[in-house]
């Protein structure tokens, strides 16, 4: 039943470009929602934020930033996939098919978790109200730094890059996570 509506050429095209098409569609939805002045993250944010804050400019601006981060992540995934398919002629390239797109998604996920706390802390500070300090930038970067270690392992196991690069990414990931974690632990004491 699978091939009854599409030619073998169409199936090959879909196998090669479906990831890019999906990423472009998601990016278009994100940008379109921003153009319509209803960023797609708004509905999710309203589930977590009391109604009295929904009309505040900062609430809407925060959702524009978060939706923009998702649009950027989908754009990076589409560009990486297209580069792998059209330039490298290798849809199975680990860098363009997995490593870069996953890094973009991790960045958008982390920004989605991190930035609302930043905006909330800034809002409280501007109104001279007590509250927690802004979360440090290191809390945004730790998962991305941690991603370097599995990428290094993938490179070593798959042979998708030189062995020295795999080892360097593993070591760099461990060192950065330790360093950023130390910075994150020290940050609240500094900001008091």
PDB file of C-alpha atoms in Angstrom:
ATOM      1  CA  UNK A   1       0.000   0.000   0.000  1.00  0.00           C
ATOM      2  CA  UNK A   2       2.953   2.320   0.689  1.00  0.00           C
ATOM      3  CA  UNK A   3       3.864   3.027  -2.916  1.00  0.00           C
ATOM      4  CA  UNK A   4       0.396   3.155  -4.381  1.00  0.00           C
ATOM      5  CA  UNK A   5       0.108   6.963  -4.482  1.00  0.00           C
ATOM      6  CA  UNK A   6       3.656   8.120  -5.064  1.00  0.00           C
ATOM      7  CA  UNK A   7       6.351   7.239  -7.535  1.00  0.00           C
ATOM      8  CA  UNK A   8       9.711   5.861  -6.410  1.00  0.00           C
ATOM      9  CA  UNK A   9      11.244   9.268  -7.216  1.00  0.00           C
ATOM     10  CA  UNK A  10       8.762  10.978  -4.900  1.00  0.00           C
ATOM     11  CA  UNK A  11       9.605   8.510  -2.142  1.00  0.00           C
ATOM     12  CA  UNK A  12      13.328   9.207  -2.565  1.00  0.00           C
ATOM     13  CA  UNK A  13      12.681  12.961  -2.493  1.00  0.00           C
ATOM     14  CA  UNK A  14      10.622  12.624   0.699  1.00  0.00           C
ATOM     15  CA  UNK A  15      13.285  10.452   2.315  1.00  0.00           C
ATOM     16  CA  UNK A  16      15.942  13.040   1.524  1.00  0.00           C
ATOM     17  CA  UNK A  17      14.104  16.291   2.228  1.00  0.00           C
ATOM     18  CA  UNK A  18      11.269  15.561   4.680  1.00  0.00           C
ATOM     19  CA  UNK A  19      13.357  16.769   7.630  1.00  0.00           C
ATOM     20  CA  UNK A  20      14.106  20.061   5.926  1.00  0.00           C
ATOM     21  CA  UNK A  21      10.484  20.502   4.825  1.00  0.00           C
ATOM     22  CA  UNK A  22       9.268  19.851   8.380  1.00  0.00           C
ATOM     23  CA  UNK A  23      11.805  22.300   9.839  1.00  0.00           C
ATOM     24  CA  UNK A  24      10.868  24.991   7.304  1.00  0.00           C
ATOM     25  CA  UNK A  25       7.164  24.435   8.052  1.00  0.00           C
ATOM     26  CA  UNK A  26       7.759  24.780  11.801  1.00  0.00           C
ATOM     27  CA  UNK A  27       9.899  27.878  11.276  1.00  0.00           C
ATOM     28  CA  UNK A  28       7.156  29.374   9.102  1.00  0.00           C
ATOM     29  CA  UNK A  29       4.540  28.645  11.762  1.00  0.00           C
ATOM     30  CA  UNK A  30       6.708  30.286  14.436  1.00  0.00           C
ATOM     31  CA  UNK A  31       7.425  33.380  12.315  1.00  0.00           C
ATOM     32  CA  UNK A  32       3.815  33.549  11.113  1.00  0.00           C
ATOM     33  CA  UNK A  33       2.525  33.455  14.667  1.00  0.00           C
ATOM     34  CA  UNK A  34       4.837  36.343  15.509  1.00  0.00           C
ATOM     35  CA  UNK A  35       3.692  38.287  12.433  1.00  0.00           C
ATOM     36  CA  UNK A  36       0.076  37.778  13.541  1.00  0.00           C
ATOM     37  CA  UNK A  37       1.056  39.127  16.986  1.00  0.00           C
ATOM     38  CA  UNK A  38       0.238  35.843  18.698  1.00  0.00           C
ATOM     39  CA  UNK A  39       3.579  34.063  19.227  1.00  0.00           C
ATOM     40  CA  UNK A  40       2.902  30.333  19.369  1.00  0.00           C
ATOM     41  CA  UNK A  41       4.453  30.019  22.843  1.00  0.00           C
ATOM     42  CA  UNK A  42       1.795  32.351  24.241  1.00  0.00           C
ATOM     43  CA  UNK A  43      -0.778  29.611  24.772  1.00  0.00           C
ATOM     44  CA  UNK A  44       1.725  27.525  26.751  1.00  0.00           C
ATOM     45  CA  UNK A  45       2.922  30.502  28.780  1.00  0.00           C
ATOM     46  CA  UNK A  46      -0.644  31.330  29.773  1.00  0.00           C
ATOM     47  CA  UNK A  47      -0.919  27.890  31.353  1.00  0.00           C
ATOM     48  CA  UNK A  48       1.950  28.783  33.705  1.00  0.00           C
ATOM     49  CA  UNK A  49       1.497  32.517  34.322  1.00  0.00           C
ATOM     50  CA  UNK A  50      -1.354  34.123  36.276  1.00  0.00           C
ATOM     51  CA  UNK A  51      -3.951  35.902  34.137  1.00  0.00           C
ATOM     52  CA  UNK A  52      -3.136  39.354  35.562  1.00  0.00           C
ATOM     53  CA  UNK A  53       0.227  39.293  33.768  1.00  0.00           C
ATOM     54  CA  UNK A  54      -1.084  38.309  30.319  1.00  0.00           C
ATOM     55  CA  UNK A  55      -1.581  41.901  29.202  1.00  0.00           C
ATOM     56  CA  UNK A  56       1.834  43.139  30.285  1.00  0.00           C
ATOM     57  CA  UNK A  57       4.216  44.132  27.479  1.00  0.00           C
ATOM     58  CA  UNK A  58       7.053  42.158  29.109  1.00  0.00           C
ATOM     59  CA  UNK A  59       4.956  38.966  29.016  1.00  0.00           C
ATOM     60  CA  UNK A  60       4.290  39.357  25.309  1.00  0.00           C
ATOM     61  CA  UNK A  61       7.898  40.392  24.577  1.00  0.00           C
ATOM     62  CA  UNK A  62       9.173  37.315  26.456  1.00  0.00           C
ATOM     63  CA  UNK A  63       7.018  35.116  24.242  1.00  0.00           C
ATOM     64  CA  UNK A  64       8.297  36.847  21.112  1.00  0.00           C
ATOM     65  CA  UNK A  65      11.873  36.087  22.201  1.00  0.00           C
ATOM     66  CA  UNK A  66      11.092  32.462  23.017  1.00  0.00           C
ATOM     67  CA  UNK A  67       9.147  31.919  19.789  1.00  0.00           C
ATOM     68  CA  UNK A  68      12.010  33.573  17.913  1.00  0.00           C
ATOM     69  CA  UNK A  69      14.474  31.153  19.493  1.00  0.00           C
ATOM     70  CA  UNK A  70      12.369  28.247  18.203  1.00  0.00           C
ATOM     71  CA  UNK A  71      12.169  29.795  14.731  1.00  0.00           C
ATOM     72  CA  UNK A  72      15.963  30.124  14.757  1.00  0.00           C
ATOM     73  CA  UNK A  73      16.376  26.503  15.896  1.00  0.00           C
ATOM     74  CA  UNK A  74      14.129  25.257  13.092  1.00  0.00           C
ATOM     75  CA  UNK A  75      16.031  27.419  10.589  1.00  0.00           C
ATOM     76  CA  UNK A  76      19.373  25.999  11.749  1.00  0.00           C
ATOM     77  CA  UNK A  77      18.003  22.449  11.454  1.00  0.00           C
ATOM     78  CA  UNK A  78      16.692  23.145   7.929  1.00  0.00           C
ATOM     79  CA  UNK A  79      19.937  24.764   6.791  1.00  0.00           C
ATOM     80  CA  UNK A  80      22.080  21.963   8.257  1.00  0.00           C
ATOM     81  CA  UNK A  81      19.934  19.289   6.641  1.00  0.00           C
ATOM     82  CA  UNK A  82      19.894  21.073   3.289  1.00  0.00           C
ATOM     83  CA  UNK A  83      23.671  21.458   3.416  1.00  0.00           C
ATOM     84  CA  UNK A  84      24.055  17.736   4.079  1.00  0.00           C
ATOM     85  CA  UNK A  85      21.673  16.789   1.279  1.00  0.00           C
ATOM     86  CA  UNK A  86      22.460  19.395  -1.377  1.00  0.00           C
ATOM     87  CA  UNK A  87      26.134  20.235  -0.827  1.00  0.00           C
ATOM     88  CA  UNK A  88      27.586  17.115   0.766  1.00  0.00           C
ATOM     89  CA  UNK A  89      25.153  14.784  -1.048  1.00  0.00           C
ATOM     90  CA  UNK A  90      24.989  12.735   2.142  1.00  0.00           C
ATOM     91  CA  UNK A  91      21.662  12.645   3.967  1.00  0.00           C
ATOM     92  CA  UNK A  92      23.223  10.329   6.571  1.00  0.00           C
ATOM     93  CA  UNK A  93      25.940  12.782   7.641  1.00  0.00           C
ATOM     94  CA  UNK A  94      25.858  12.810  11.466  1.00  0.00           C
ATOM     95  CA  UNK A  95      26.786  16.506  11.649  1.00  0.00           C
ATOM     96  CA  UNK A  96      24.100  17.836   9.329  1.00  0.00           C
ATOM     97  CA  UNK A  97      21.482  15.188  10.067  1.00  0.00           C
ATOM     98  CA  UNK A  98      21.721  14.943  13.847  1.00  0.00           C
ATOM     99  CA  UNK A  99      24.418  16.800  15.758  1.00  0.00           C
ATOM    100  CA  UNK A 100      23.723  20.369  14.584  1.00  0.00           C
ATOM    101  CA  UNK A 101      19.900  20.103  14.524  1.00  0.00           C
ATOM    102  CA  UNK A 102      19.845  18.538  18.006  1.00  0.00           C
ATOM    103  CA  UNK A 103      22.146  21.276  19.333  1.00  0.00           C
ATOM    104  CA  UNK A 104      19.730  23.889  17.946  1.00  0.00           C
ATOM    105  CA  UNK A 105      16.766  22.203  19.641  1.00  0.00           C
ATOM    106  CA  UNK A 106      18.665  21.921  22.947  1.00  0.00           C
ATOM    107  CA  UNK A 107      19.468  25.644  22.724  1.00  0.00           C
ATOM    108  CA  UNK A 108      15.803  26.534  22.112  1.00  0.00           C
ATOM    109  CA  UNK A 109      14.635  24.258  24.940  1.00  0.00           C
ATOM    110  CA  UNK A 110      17.132  25.764  27.359  1.00  0.00           C
ATOM    111  CA  UNK A 111      16.272  29.312  26.321  1.00  0.00           C
ATOM    112  CA  UNK A 112      12.567  28.492  26.835  1.00  0.00           C
ATOM    113  CA  UNK A 113      13.307  27.433  30.408  1.00  0.00           C
ATOM    114  CA  UNK A 114      15.915  30.073  31.220  1.00  0.00           C
ATOM    115  CA  UNK A 115      14.598  33.331  29.749  1.00  0.00           C
ATOM    116  CA  UNK A 116      11.250  33.582  31.607  1.00  0.00           C
ATOM    117  CA  UNK A 117      13.168  33.520  34.903  1.00  0.00           C
ATOM    118  CA  UNK A 118      15.433  36.275  33.569  1.00  0.00           C
ATOM    119  CA  UNK A 119      12.438  38.390  32.529  1.00  0.00           C
ATOM    120  CA  UNK A 120      10.681  37.784  35.856  1.00  0.00           C
ATOM    121  CA  UNK A 121      13.764  38.756  37.878  1.00  0.00           C
ATOM    122  CA  UNK A 122      14.267  41.913  35.797  1.00  0.00           C
ATOM    123  CA  UNK A 123      10.627  42.882  36.202  1.00  0.00           C
ATOM    124  CA  UNK A 124      10.777  42.491  39.981  1.00  0.00           C
ATOM    125  CA  UNK A 125      14.047  44.423  40.167  1.00  0.00           C
ATOM    126  CA  UNK A 126      12.638  47.284  38.051  1.00  0.00           C
ATOM    127  CA  UNK A 127       9.659  47.553  40.413  1.00  0.00           C
ATOM    128  CA  UNK A 128      11.956  47.359  43.488  1.00  0.00           C
ATOM    129  CA  UNK A 129      10.259  44.159  44.633  1.00  0.00           C
ATOM    130  CA  UNK A 130      12.067  41.301  46.358  1.00  0.00           C
ATOM    131  CA  UNK A 131      12.714  38.153  44.402  1.00  0.00           C
ATOM    132  CA  UNK A 132      15.344  35.803  43.153  1.00  0.00           C
ATOM    133  CA  UNK A 133      18.248  37.158  41.111  1.00  0.00           C
ATOM    134  CA  UNK A 134      18.478  36.589  37.378  1.00  0.00           C
ATOM    135  CA  UNK A 135      19.645  33.078  36.622  1.00  0.00           C
ATOM    136  CA  UNK A 136      23.230  33.128  35.406  1.00  0.00           C
ATOM    137  CA  UNK A 137      24.075  32.634  31.762  1.00  0.00           C
ATOM    138  CA  UNK A 138      25.903  29.473  32.798  1.00  0.00           C
ATOM    139  CA  UNK A 139      22.567  27.784  33.557  1.00  0.00           C
ATOM    140  CA  UNK A 140      21.636  28.330  29.903  1.00  0.00           C
ATOM    141  CA  UNK A 141      24.975  27.041  28.620  1.00  0.00           C
ATOM    142  CA  UNK A 142      25.543  23.940  30.799  1.00  0.00           C
ATOM    143  CA  UNK A 143      23.325  21.579  28.735  1.00  0.00           C
ATOM    144  CA  UNK A 144      24.941  22.764  25.500  1.00  0.00           C
ATOM    145  CA  UNK A 145      28.386  22.201  26.988  1.00  0.00           C
ATOM    146  CA  UNK A 146      27.224  18.801  28.226  1.00  0.00           C
ATOM    147  CA  UNK A 147      26.114  17.928  24.695  1.00  0.00           C
ATOM    148  CA  UNK A 148      29.736  18.090  23.529  1.00  0.00           C
ATOM    149  CA  UNK A 149      30.600  14.871  25.383  1.00  0.00           C
ATOM    150  CA  UNK A 150      28.043  12.618  23.641  1.00  0.00           C
ATOM    151  CA  UNK A 151      28.930  14.274  20.329  1.00  0.00           C
ATOM    152  CA  UNK A 152      32.554  13.308  20.924  1.00  0.00           C
ATOM    153  CA  UNK A 153      31.505   9.751  21.707  1.00  0.00           C
ATOM    154  CA  UNK A 154      29.402   9.600  18.529  1.00  0.00           C
ATOM    155  CA  UNK A 155      32.401  10.804  16.519  1.00  0.00           C
ATOM    156  CA  UNK A 156      34.644   8.139  18.031  1.00  0.00           C
ATOM    157  CA  UNK A 157      32.128   5.336  17.561  1.00  0.00           C
ATOM    158  CA  UNK A 158      30.914   6.274  14.084  1.00  0.00           C
ATOM    159  CA  UNK A 159      34.174   7.509  12.631  1.00  0.00           C
ATOM    160  CA  UNK A 160      32.379  10.676  11.462  1.00  0.00           C
ATOM    161  CA  UNK A 161      35.421  12.754  12.294  1.00  0.00           C
ATOM    162  CA  UNK A 162      39.032  12.396  13.341  1.00  0.00           C
ATOM    163  CA  UNK A 163      39.623  10.570  16.622  1.00  0.00           C
ATOM    164  CA  UNK A 164      41.414  13.563  18.132  1.00  0.00           C
ATOM    165  CA  UNK A 165      38.277  15.686  17.581  1.00  0.00           C
ATOM    166  CA  UNK A 166      36.091  13.132  19.366  1.00  0.00           C
ATOM    167  CA  UNK A 167      38.459  13.036  22.334  1.00  0.00           C
ATOM    168  CA  UNK A 168      38.769  16.848  22.352  1.00  0.00           C
ATOM    169  CA  UNK A 169      34.972  17.273  22.400  1.00  0.00           C
ATOM    170  CA  UNK A 170      34.602  14.790  25.269  1.00  0.00           C
ATOM    171  CA  UNK A 171      37.263  16.559  27.329  1.00  0.00           C
ATOM    172  CA  UNK A 172      35.974  20.033  26.414  1.00  0.00           C
ATOM    173  CA  UNK A 173      32.413  19.046  27.358  1.00  0.00           C
ATOM    174  CA  UNK A 174      33.516  17.754  30.762  1.00  0.00           C
ATOM    175  CA  UNK A 175      35.718  20.773  31.481  1.00  0.00           C
ATOM    176  CA  UNK A 176      33.063  23.290  30.396  1.00  0.00           C
ATOM    177  CA  UNK A 177      30.297  21.627  32.428  1.00  0.00           C
ATOM    178  CA  UNK A 178      32.500  21.608  35.539  1.00  0.00           C
ATOM    179  CA  UNK A 179      33.554  25.211  35.004  1.00  0.00           C
ATOM    180  CA  UNK A 180      30.041  26.480  34.251  1.00  0.00           C
ATOM    181  CA  UNK A 181      28.607  24.528  37.179  1.00  0.00           C
ATOM    182  CA  UNK A 182      31.141  26.137  39.481  1.00  0.00           C
ATOM    183  CA  UNK A 183      30.193  29.562  38.067  1.00  0.00           C
ATOM    184  CA  UNK A 184      26.495  28.791  38.515  1.00  0.00           C
ATOM    185  CA  UNK A 185      26.991  27.797  42.159  1.00  0.00           C
ATOM    186  CA  UNK A 186      29.036  30.937  42.865  1.00  0.00           C
ATOM    187  CA  UNK A 187      26.644  33.309  41.048  1.00  0.00           C
ATOM    188  CA  UNK A 188      23.910  33.720  43.720  1.00  0.00           C
ATOM    189  CA  UNK A 189      26.535  34.613  46.329  1.00  0.00           C
ATOM    190  CA  UNK A 190      28.011  37.274  44.031  1.00  0.00           C
ATOM    191  CA  UNK A 191      24.656  38.876  43.242  1.00  0.00           C
ATOM    192  CA  UNK A 192      23.556  39.286  46.878  1.00  0.00           C
TER     193      UNK A 192
END
